[in-house]
Amino acid sequence: MRVAESKARSPHDISRAISLNRRNFLRTVTGAGAAAAFFGPAARRGRAAPKNRKAVVVTFGGGARDDETFMPDGRENIPHLLNELIPQATFLTNVVNKGILGHYVATASIVTGVYETFNNFAAVSPGNPTVFEYFRKDLKRPATDTWVVAPSNGFARIGESANKQYGAGLGAGVILPKRLLAAALSSAADGAQYQHLLRDNYETPLYAPRLAGQQIELDQMAGLLKLSVDDFAAHARNLASPDELSVYIARQLMRQLAPSLLWITLHDIDIAHSGTFSLYLDGIKRTDRLCGELWQAIQKEPEYAGKTTMFILPDFGRDSDIDSGGNGFQHHRTGDAVSRTTWMMVLGPDVKQNVVVDRSVESTDLVPTLGAYFGFDARLSTGKRIAEVG
Ligand SMILES: [Zn+2]
């Protein structure tokens, strides 16, 4: 998009232009068709009964721009999304996040289906019920049936809201892999070598959140995941990034507890805040690969194969090169339409394949969509069910 164009247009028009660019790009690369051409029950493959369904939600973490993903120059950074996942997915090109563009508060907004307004760097619970609480309360599911794997200690309270009708004891367990690794390495002679796996957040390196909430501790994790602390630390030493650690934990969860609702927040891409473009690109490539690996894992695990829907969406984007209020790829400060207009892809036995949907939806629409899929009522969400995928 050119400078003059973006300055002259309304946010709605800019979102629409971004959406059309994505559609055109995908048509060139994957041959994905128009949703209208695919509508109708015949395109659906068999649905699992709601009580047997599972969902894995992955936030394509930290925000990537189209310049480095869904544009010709970005193509080489997302081969797994383009070649393996999108041909099997319904892809929404116009997902607008109208909330605060900070990672914790934005992810909390996706989790509650309401634009939360708390301070991004505060150790608070979301004000509105989370998807995990609706899921557990309405469907009478045990605590072991839903989990969050989160990148930063600042996400410790994301599993359970402050809402009095829900909240305490009804949320998801939260695993903070970096915190667990820090504990596992604390007594190891080589612990200092693994600081790249432990960096808590990229935006404010000096910020050390106070831990709060229902995050699980090292010994508990070892017991739940049937993984010794030594094995965990040994495996972690071979990993390149925090997101690899998160996916490793997620896969252990899938194998040992097979939760029906698993939420994985990836975050490596946000290393862009350091200002090093090559690290930002590495983050996108790694996130692309990890999304592919998660989908493969779903196909291989008997508890998941054939009955799992995977949702992949960014929390939000990043600033464009042309907005004078930002620093391009480095930050997400401007709050402009470019950094708000993201996407979502949905894959699974209930979802039509190789379909592009252009109508505008919002980040808050995911929770009601999950409600329709599982059969719970996201009463307080302000979003709307996305009928094309749930
Ligand atoms: Zn960020």
Short mmCIF file of C-alpha atoms and ligand atoms in Angstrom, two decimals:
data_model
loop_
_atom_site.label_atom_id
_atom_site.label_comp_id
_atom_site.label_asym_id
_atom_site.label_seq_id
_atom_site.Cartn_x
_atom_site.Cartn_y
_atom_site.Cartn_z
CA MET A 1 0.00 0.00 0.00
CA ARG A 2 1.34 3.43 -0.95
CA VAL A 3 1.71 6.32 1.48
CA ALA A 4 -0.74 8.62 -0.22
CA GLU A 5 -3.33 5.88 -0.42
CA SER A 6 -3.19 4.97 3.24
CA LYS A 7 -3.31 8.61 4.38
CA ALA A 8 -6.36 9.40 2.33
CA ARG A 9 -8.42 6.36 3.25
CA SER A 10 -10.56 5.48 6.20
CA PRO A 11 -9.47 2.57 8.44
CA HIS A 12 -12.32 0.53 6.99
CA ASP A 13 -11.08 1.11 3.43
CA ILE A 14 -7.52 0.28 4.40
CA SER A 15 -8.65 -2.98 6.04
CA ARG A 16 -10.57 -3.84 2.92
CA ALA A 17 -7.58 -3.11 0.69
CA ILE A 18 -5.35 -5.29 2.87
CA SER A 19 -7.95 -8.04 2.73
CA LEU A 20 -8.09 -7.89 -1.07
CA ASN A 21 -4.31 -7.96 -1.32
CA ARG A 22 -4.26 -11.09 0.81
CA ARG A 23 -6.94 -12.73 -1.28
CA ASN A 24 -5.11 -11.95 -4.52
CA PHE A 25 -1.83 -13.16 -3.09
CA LEU A 26 -3.38 -16.43 -1.87
CA ARG A 27 -5.08 -17.00 -5.19
CA THR A 28 -1.72 -16.71 -6.92
CA VAL A 29 0.10 -18.93 -4.46
CA THR A 30 -2.42 -21.55 -3.39
CA GLY A 31 -5.35 -21.26 -5.77
CA ALA A 32 -7.71 -20.72 -2.82
CA GLY A 33 -11.20 -19.95 -4.06
CA ALA A 34 -14.05 -17.65 -3.17
CA ALA A 35 -16.12 -18.66 -0.18
CA ALA A 36 -19.33 -18.21 -2.12
CA ALA A 37 -18.32 -20.95 -4.51
CA PHE A 38 -17.90 -23.43 -1.68
CA PHE A 39 -20.92 -22.74 0.49
CA GLY A 40 -23.31 -25.57 1.10
CA PRO A 41 -23.41 -28.67 3.24
CA ALA A 42 -21.80 -30.88 0.62
CA ALA A 43 -18.43 -29.25 1.21
CA ARG A 44 -18.38 -30.24 4.88
CA ARG A 45 -16.73 -33.46 5.87
CA GLY A 46 -18.34 -35.35 8.75
CA ARG A 47 -18.73 -33.51 12.04
CA ALA A 48 -17.70 -35.12 15.30
CA ALA A 49 -20.32 -34.97 18.06
CA PRO A 50 -19.77 -31.76 20.10
CA LYS A 51 -18.75 -33.65 23.21
CA ASN A 52 -15.93 -35.37 21.33
CA ARG A 53 -14.61 -32.29 19.61
CA LYS A 54 -11.29 -30.72 20.40
CA ALA A 55 -9.84 -27.33 19.53
CA VAL A 56 -6.29 -26.02 19.48
CA VAL A 57 -5.93 -22.25 19.27
CA VAL A 58 -2.54 -20.85 18.29
CA THR A 59 -1.79 -17.15 18.37
CA PHE A 60 0.75 -16.43 15.63
CA GLY A 61 2.55 -14.51 18.22
CA GLY A 62 3.87 -11.07 18.44
CA GLY A 63 2.58 -9.68 15.20
CA ALA A 64 4.00 -10.05 11.70
CA ARG A 65 3.30 -7.70 8.81
CA ASP A 66 2.06 -8.77 5.42
CA ASP A 67 5.28 -7.42 3.88
CA GLU A 68 7.05 -10.39 5.49
CA THR A 69 4.23 -12.93 5.13
CA PHE A 70 1.26 -12.61 2.75
CA MET A 71 3.04 -10.64 0.03
CA PRO A 72 5.34 -11.89 -2.74
CA ASP A 73 8.50 -10.94 -0.80
CA GLY A 74 7.24 -12.65 2.33
CA ARG A 75 6.34 -15.89 0.68
CA GLU A 76 9.61 -17.62 1.52
CA ASN A 77 9.06 -16.99 5.26
CA ILE A 78 5.81 -18.96 5.58
CA PRO A 79 6.14 -22.10 3.42
CA HIS A 80 4.26 -24.30 5.90
CA LEU A 81 1.28 -21.97 6.11
CA LEU A 82 1.12 -21.48 2.36
CA ASN A 83 1.85 -24.97 1.10
CA GLU A 84 0.54 -27.26 3.83
CA LEU A 85 -2.03 -25.47 5.95
CA ILE A 86 -3.89 -22.92 3.81
CA PRO A 87 -4.84 -25.45 1.11
CA GLN A 88 -6.69 -27.32 3.90
CA ALA A 89 -8.08 -24.23 5.62
CA THR A 90 -10.78 -21.62 5.54
CA PHE A 91 -8.78 -18.40 5.58
CA LEU A 92 -10.29 -15.11 6.80
CA THR A 93 -8.48 -12.17 5.25
CA ASN A 94 -10.06 -9.37 7.25
CA VAL A 95 -9.88 -9.86 11.02
CA VAL A 96 -9.82 -6.49 12.74
CA ASN A 97 -8.58 -6.00 16.29
CA LYS A 98 -10.22 -2.85 17.65
CA GLY A 99 -8.68 -3.11 21.10
CA ILE A 100 -5.44 -2.14 22.83
CA LEU A 101 -2.37 -3.37 20.95
CA GLY A 102 -0.37 -4.76 23.87
CA HIS A 103 0.26 -8.50 23.85
CA TYR A 104 -1.24 -9.52 27.18
CA VAL A 105 -4.32 -7.30 27.00
CA ALA A 106 -4.88 -8.17 23.32
CA THR A 107 -4.56 -11.89 23.94
CA ALA A 108 -6.87 -11.56 26.93
CA SER A 109 -9.39 -9.82 24.66
CA ILE A 110 -9.23 -12.72 22.21
CA VAL A 111 -9.66 -15.12 25.16
CA THR A 112 -12.73 -13.32 26.58
CA GLY A 113 -14.32 -12.12 23.34
CA VAL A 114 -14.49 -8.61 24.81
CA TYR A 115 -11.99 -5.80 24.27
CA GLU A 116 -10.36 -5.72 27.68
CA THR A 117 -9.09 -2.33 28.79
CA PHE A 118 -6.68 -3.05 31.62
CA ASN A 119 -3.05 -1.92 31.64
CA ASN A 120 -1.09 -4.36 29.48
CA PHE A 121 1.69 -4.58 32.05
CA ALA A 122 -0.47 -5.12 35.12
CA ALA A 123 -0.69 -8.50 36.85
CA VAL A 124 -4.48 -8.66 36.62
CA SER A 125 -7.05 -11.20 35.52
CA PRO A 126 -9.26 -10.40 32.53
CA GLY A 127 -12.45 -8.65 33.65
CA ASN A 128 -14.77 -10.80 31.56
CA PRO A 129 -15.13 -14.58 31.65
CA THR A 130 -12.57 -16.42 29.57
CA VAL A 131 -13.38 -19.03 26.97
CA PHE A 132 -11.99 -21.59 29.41
CA GLU A 133 -14.60 -20.67 32.04
CA TYR A 134 -17.52 -20.83 29.59
CA PHE A 135 -16.21 -24.16 28.37
CA ARG A 136 -15.79 -25.67 31.82
CA LYS A 137 -18.89 -24.27 33.49
CA ASP A 138 -21.41 -24.87 30.71
CA LEU A 139 -20.04 -28.25 29.69
CA LYS A 140 -19.05 -29.42 33.19
CA ARG A 141 -15.51 -30.18 32.17
CA PRO A 142 -12.68 -30.89 34.63
CA ALA A 143 -9.68 -28.62 35.07
CA THR A 144 -7.50 -31.03 33.14
CA ASP A 145 -9.55 -30.54 29.95
CA THR A 146 -8.29 -27.06 29.12
CA TRP A 147 -4.83 -25.51 29.27
CA VAL A 148 -2.96 -22.40 28.25
CA VAL A 149 0.72 -22.41 27.33
CA ALA A 150 1.88 -18.81 27.53
CA PRO A 151 5.13 -17.08 26.68
CA SER A 152 5.58 -14.54 29.40
CA ASN A 153 5.20 -14.40 33.15
CA GLY A 154 2.88 -11.46 32.49
CA PHE A 155 0.32 -13.98 31.14
CA ALA A 156 0.05 -15.87 34.44
CA ARG A 157 -3.56 -14.81 35.04
CA ILE A 158 -4.93 -15.35 31.56
CA GLY A 159 -6.62 -18.65 32.42
CA GLU A 160 -9.24 -17.27 34.79
CA SER A 161 -11.19 -14.03 34.98
CA ALA A 162 -12.20 -11.76 37.84
CA ASN A 163 -15.88 -12.22 36.97
CA LYS A 164 -17.84 -13.31 40.05
CA GLN A 165 -20.18 -15.66 38.17
CA TYR A 166 -17.21 -17.52 36.75
CA GLY A 167 -13.59 -17.05 37.81
CA ALA A 168 -12.11 -18.89 40.76
CA GLY A 169 -11.72 -22.59 40.17
CA LEU A 170 -13.36 -22.60 36.74
CA GLY A 171 -10.49 -21.51 34.52
CA ALA A 172 -7.67 -23.16 32.62
CA GLY A 173 -4.34 -24.20 34.03
CA VAL A 174 -1.62 -21.89 32.76
CA ILE A 175 1.84 -23.21 31.98
CA LEU A 176 4.63 -20.67 31.72
CA PRO A 177 7.43 -22.67 30.15
CA LYS A 178 10.08 -20.00 30.70
CA ARG A 179 9.35 -19.88 34.40
CA LEU A 180 9.56 -23.65 34.61
CA LEU A 181 12.81 -23.68 32.70
CA ALA A 182 14.27 -20.98 34.93
CA ALA A 183 13.43 -23.15 37.93
CA ALA A 184 14.85 -26.26 36.28
CA LEU A 185 18.08 -24.53 35.36
CA SER A 186 18.53 -22.60 38.57
CA SER A 187 20.75 -25.21 40.10
CA ALA A 188 22.45 -26.25 36.86
CA ALA A 189 26.05 -25.19 36.33
CA ASP A 190 25.34 -24.30 32.71
CA GLY A 191 22.10 -22.41 33.40
CA ALA A 192 23.53 -19.06 32.43
CA GLN A 193 24.01 -20.25 28.83
CA TYR A 194 20.29 -20.46 28.23
CA GLN A 195 19.24 -16.90 28.76
CA HIS A 196 17.89 -16.73 25.18
CA LEU A 197 15.22 -19.19 26.26
CA LEU A 198 14.34 -17.25 29.37
CA ARG A 199 13.88 -13.69 28.19
CA ASP A 200 10.47 -12.78 29.47
CA ASN A 201 9.26 -10.15 27.04
CA TYR A 202 10.70 -8.17 24.18
CA GLU A 203 8.94 -4.90 24.54
CA THR A 204 10.17 -3.72 27.91
CA PRO A 205 13.21 -5.80 28.79
CA LEU A 206 13.46 -4.26 32.25
CA TYR A 207 9.90 -5.15 33.16
CA ALA A 208 9.72 -8.15 35.47
CA PRO A 209 6.09 -8.99 36.15
CA ARG A 210 5.04 -10.09 39.56
CA LEU A 211 3.79 -13.62 39.30
CA ALA A 212 0.20 -14.22 40.17
CA GLY A 213 -2.56 -16.54 39.17
CA GLN A 214 -2.92 -20.25 38.76
CA GLN A 215 0.25 -21.05 36.88
CA ILE A 216 1.60 -24.46 37.68
CA GLU A 217 4.95 -25.06 39.27
CA LEU A 218 7.80 -27.29 38.27
CA ASP A 219 7.03 -30.35 40.38
CA GLN A 220 3.36 -30.21 39.46
CA MET A 221 4.26 -30.07 35.77
CA ALA A 222 6.63 -32.98 36.13
CA GLY A 223 3.82 -35.01 37.69
CA LEU A 224 1.10 -33.97 35.26
CA LEU A 225 3.17 -34.41 32.15
CA LYS A 226 5.02 -37.46 33.41
CA LEU A 227 8.24 -35.70 32.58
CA SER A 228 11.19 -35.55 34.94
CA VAL A 229 12.68 -32.16 35.63
CA ASP A 230 16.03 -33.45 34.36
CA ASP A 231 14.49 -34.65 31.09
CA PHE A 232 12.70 -31.34 30.67
CA ALA A 233 15.89 -29.34 31.22
CA ALA A 234 17.91 -31.66 28.96
CA HIS A 235 15.38 -31.31 26.17
CA ALA A 236 15.14 -27.56 26.60
CA ARG A 237 18.89 -27.20 26.19
CA ASN A 238 18.54 -28.37 22.58
CA LEU A 239 15.88 -25.84 21.65
CA ALA A 240 16.49 -22.59 19.86
CA SER A 241 13.72 -20.44 21.22
CA PRO A 242 10.97 -19.96 23.81
CA ASP A 243 8.27 -20.87 21.28
CA GLU A 244 9.95 -24.22 20.63
CA LEU A 245 9.79 -24.79 24.37
CA SER A 246 6.09 -23.89 24.39
CA VAL A 247 5.31 -26.30 21.56
CA TYR A 248 7.29 -29.02 23.30
CA ILE A 249 5.17 -28.51 26.44
CA ALA A 250 1.98 -28.40 24.36
CA ARG A 251 2.84 -31.71 22.77
CA GLN A 252 3.45 -33.28 26.18
CA LEU A 253 0.06 -31.98 27.30
CA MET A 254 -1.60 -33.45 24.22
CA ARG A 255 0.00 -36.81 24.83
CA GLN A 256 -0.56 -37.05 28.60
CA LEU A 257 -3.82 -35.16 29.25
CA ALA A 258 -5.34 -34.69 25.78
CA PRO A 259 -7.16 -31.47 26.73
CA SER A 260 -10.18 -30.67 24.56
CA LEU A 261 -9.36 -26.95 24.52
CA LEU A 262 -5.69 -26.09 24.26
CA TRP A 263 -4.49 -22.50 23.80
CA ILE A 264 -0.90 -21.84 22.75
CA THR A 265 0.40 -18.29 22.63
CA LEU A 266 3.52 -18.03 20.50
CA HIS A 267 5.67 -14.95 20.88
CA ASP A 268 9.10 -15.30 19.22
CA ILE A 269 8.26 -12.85 16.42
CA ASP A 270 8.05 -10.05 18.95
CA ILE A 271 11.84 -10.07 19.14
CA ALA A 272 11.32 -7.46 16.41
CA HIS A 273 11.26 -4.90 19.23
CA SER A 274 15.03 -5.35 19.41
CA GLY A 275 15.18 -3.72 15.98
CA THR A 276 17.04 -6.61 14.33
CA PHE A 277 15.21 -7.46 11.14
CA SER A 278 16.89 -10.83 10.64
CA LEU A 279 15.78 -12.00 14.10
CA TYR A 280 12.22 -10.90 13.30
CA LEU A 281 12.32 -12.93 10.07
CA ASP A 282 13.76 -15.93 11.92
CA GLY A 283 10.84 -15.60 14.36
CA ILE A 284 8.30 -15.69 11.52
CA LYS A 285 9.96 -18.69 9.89
CA ARG A 286 10.08 -20.55 13.19
CA THR A 287 6.44 -19.74 13.97
CA ASP A 288 5.46 -20.96 10.51
CA ARG A 289 7.33 -24.23 11.09
CA LEU A 290 5.85 -24.69 14.58
CA CYS A 291 2.31 -24.21 13.26
CA GLY A 292 3.02 -26.95 10.72
CA GLU A 293 4.40 -29.20 13.46
CA LEU A 294 1.35 -28.67 15.65
CA TRP A 295 -0.98 -29.60 12.82
CA GLN A 296 1.12 -32.71 12.17
CA ALA A 297 0.98 -33.58 15.86
CA ILE A 298 -2.81 -33.27 15.80
CA GLN A 299 -2.96 -35.72 12.91
CA LYS A 300 -0.69 -38.20 14.69
CA GLU A 301 -2.22 -38.21 18.18
CA PRO A 302 -5.12 -40.68 18.33
CA GLU A 303 -6.97 -38.47 20.84
CA TYR A 304 -6.92 -35.57 18.34
CA ALA A 305 -6.87 -36.99 14.83
CA GLY A 306 -10.09 -36.48 12.90
CA LYS A 307 -11.89 -34.48 15.62
CA THR A 308 -9.78 -31.38 16.16
CA THR A 309 -10.16 -27.88 14.76
CA MET A 310 -7.07 -25.68 14.79
CA PHE A 311 -7.45 -21.90 14.78
CA ILE A 312 -4.37 -19.79 13.98
CA LEU A 313 -4.52 -16.02 14.33
CA PRO A 314 -2.12 -13.21 15.23
CA ASP A 315 -2.93 -11.06 18.26
CA PHE A 316 -2.32 -8.07 15.97
CA GLY A 317 0.13 -6.82 13.36
CA ARG A 318 3.04 -4.37 13.37
CA ASP A 319 3.61 -0.87 12.07
CA SER A 320 4.12 -0.17 8.39
CA ASP A 321 7.29 1.43 7.06
CA ILE A 322 5.42 4.49 5.90
CA ASP A 323 3.69 5.66 9.06
CA SER A 324 5.69 8.45 10.65
CA GLY A 325 4.32 7.57 14.09
CA GLY A 326 6.03 4.16 14.20
CA ASN A 327 9.35 2.51 13.57
CA GLY A 328 8.22 0.10 10.88
CA PHE A 329 8.55 -3.58 11.71
CA GLN A 330 10.10 -2.89 15.09
CA HIS A 331 7.01 -1.84 17.02
CA HIS A 332 3.21 -1.69 17.09
CA ARG A 333 2.74 1.81 18.38
CA THR A 334 0.63 3.64 15.87
CA GLY A 335 -2.57 1.66 16.26
CA ASP A 336 -3.29 2.26 12.58
CA ALA A 337 -5.42 0.07 10.36
CA VAL A 338 -2.39 -1.78 9.01
CA SER A 339 -1.40 -3.01 12.46
CA ARG A 340 -5.02 -3.86 13.32
CA THR A 341 -6.06 -5.80 10.22
CA THR A 342 -4.99 -9.37 10.76
CA TRP A 343 -6.18 -12.76 9.57
CA MET A 344 -7.28 -16.14 10.84
CA MET A 345 -7.04 -19.62 9.40
CA VAL A 346 -9.13 -22.52 10.57
CA LEU A 347 -8.48 -26.19 9.78
CA GLY A 348 -10.25 -29.35 10.76
CA PRO A 349 -12.76 -31.98 9.80
CA ASP A 350 -15.67 -29.52 10.19
CA VAL A 351 -14.11 -26.75 8.13
CA LYS A 352 -14.23 -26.24 4.41
CA GLN A 353 -10.87 -26.45 2.69
CA ASN A 354 -9.12 -24.02 0.39
CA VAL A 355 -11.63 -21.26 1.00
CA VAL A 356 -11.01 -17.52 1.43
CA VAL A 357 -13.53 -15.39 3.34
CA ASP A 358 -13.24 -11.63 2.87
CA ARG A 359 -15.99 -10.24 5.03
CA SER A 360 -14.78 -8.25 8.00
CA VAL A 361 -14.80 -10.00 11.37
CA GLU A 362 -13.20 -9.07 14.68
CA SER A 363 -10.69 -10.68 17.00
CA THR A 364 -13.47 -10.92 19.59
CA ASP A 365 -15.51 -13.19 17.31
CA LEU A 366 -13.36 -16.23 18.06
CA VAL A 367 -14.90 -17.02 21.46
CA PRO A 368 -18.54 -17.14 20.27
CA THR A 369 -17.30 -19.25 17.36
CA LEU A 370 -15.71 -21.68 19.78
CA GLY A 371 -18.99 -21.59 21.73
CA ALA A 372 -20.92 -22.71 18.66
CA TYR A 373 -18.36 -25.42 18.00
CA PHE A 374 -18.36 -26.87 21.52
CA GLY A 375 -21.91 -26.00 22.55
CA PHE A 376 -21.36 -23.35 25.26
CA ASP A 377 -22.78 -19.86 25.49
CA ALA A 378 -20.21 -17.03 25.56
CA ARG A 379 -22.82 -14.82 27.23
CA LEU A 380 -20.74 -11.76 27.90
CA SER A 381 -18.71 -11.72 24.70
CA THR A 382 -19.37 -8.80 22.40
CA GLY A 383 -18.21 -10.81 19.38
CA LYS A 384 -20.32 -12.73 16.91
CA ARG A 385 -20.04 -16.31 15.79
CA ILE A 386 -18.15 -16.71 12.50
CA ALA A 387 -20.59 -19.03 10.79
CA GLU A 388 -18.14 -19.99 8.02
CA VAL A 389 -15.92 -21.85 10.52
CA GLY A 390 -17.96 -22.76 13.58
ZN ZN B 1 5.30 -6.48 20.84
#
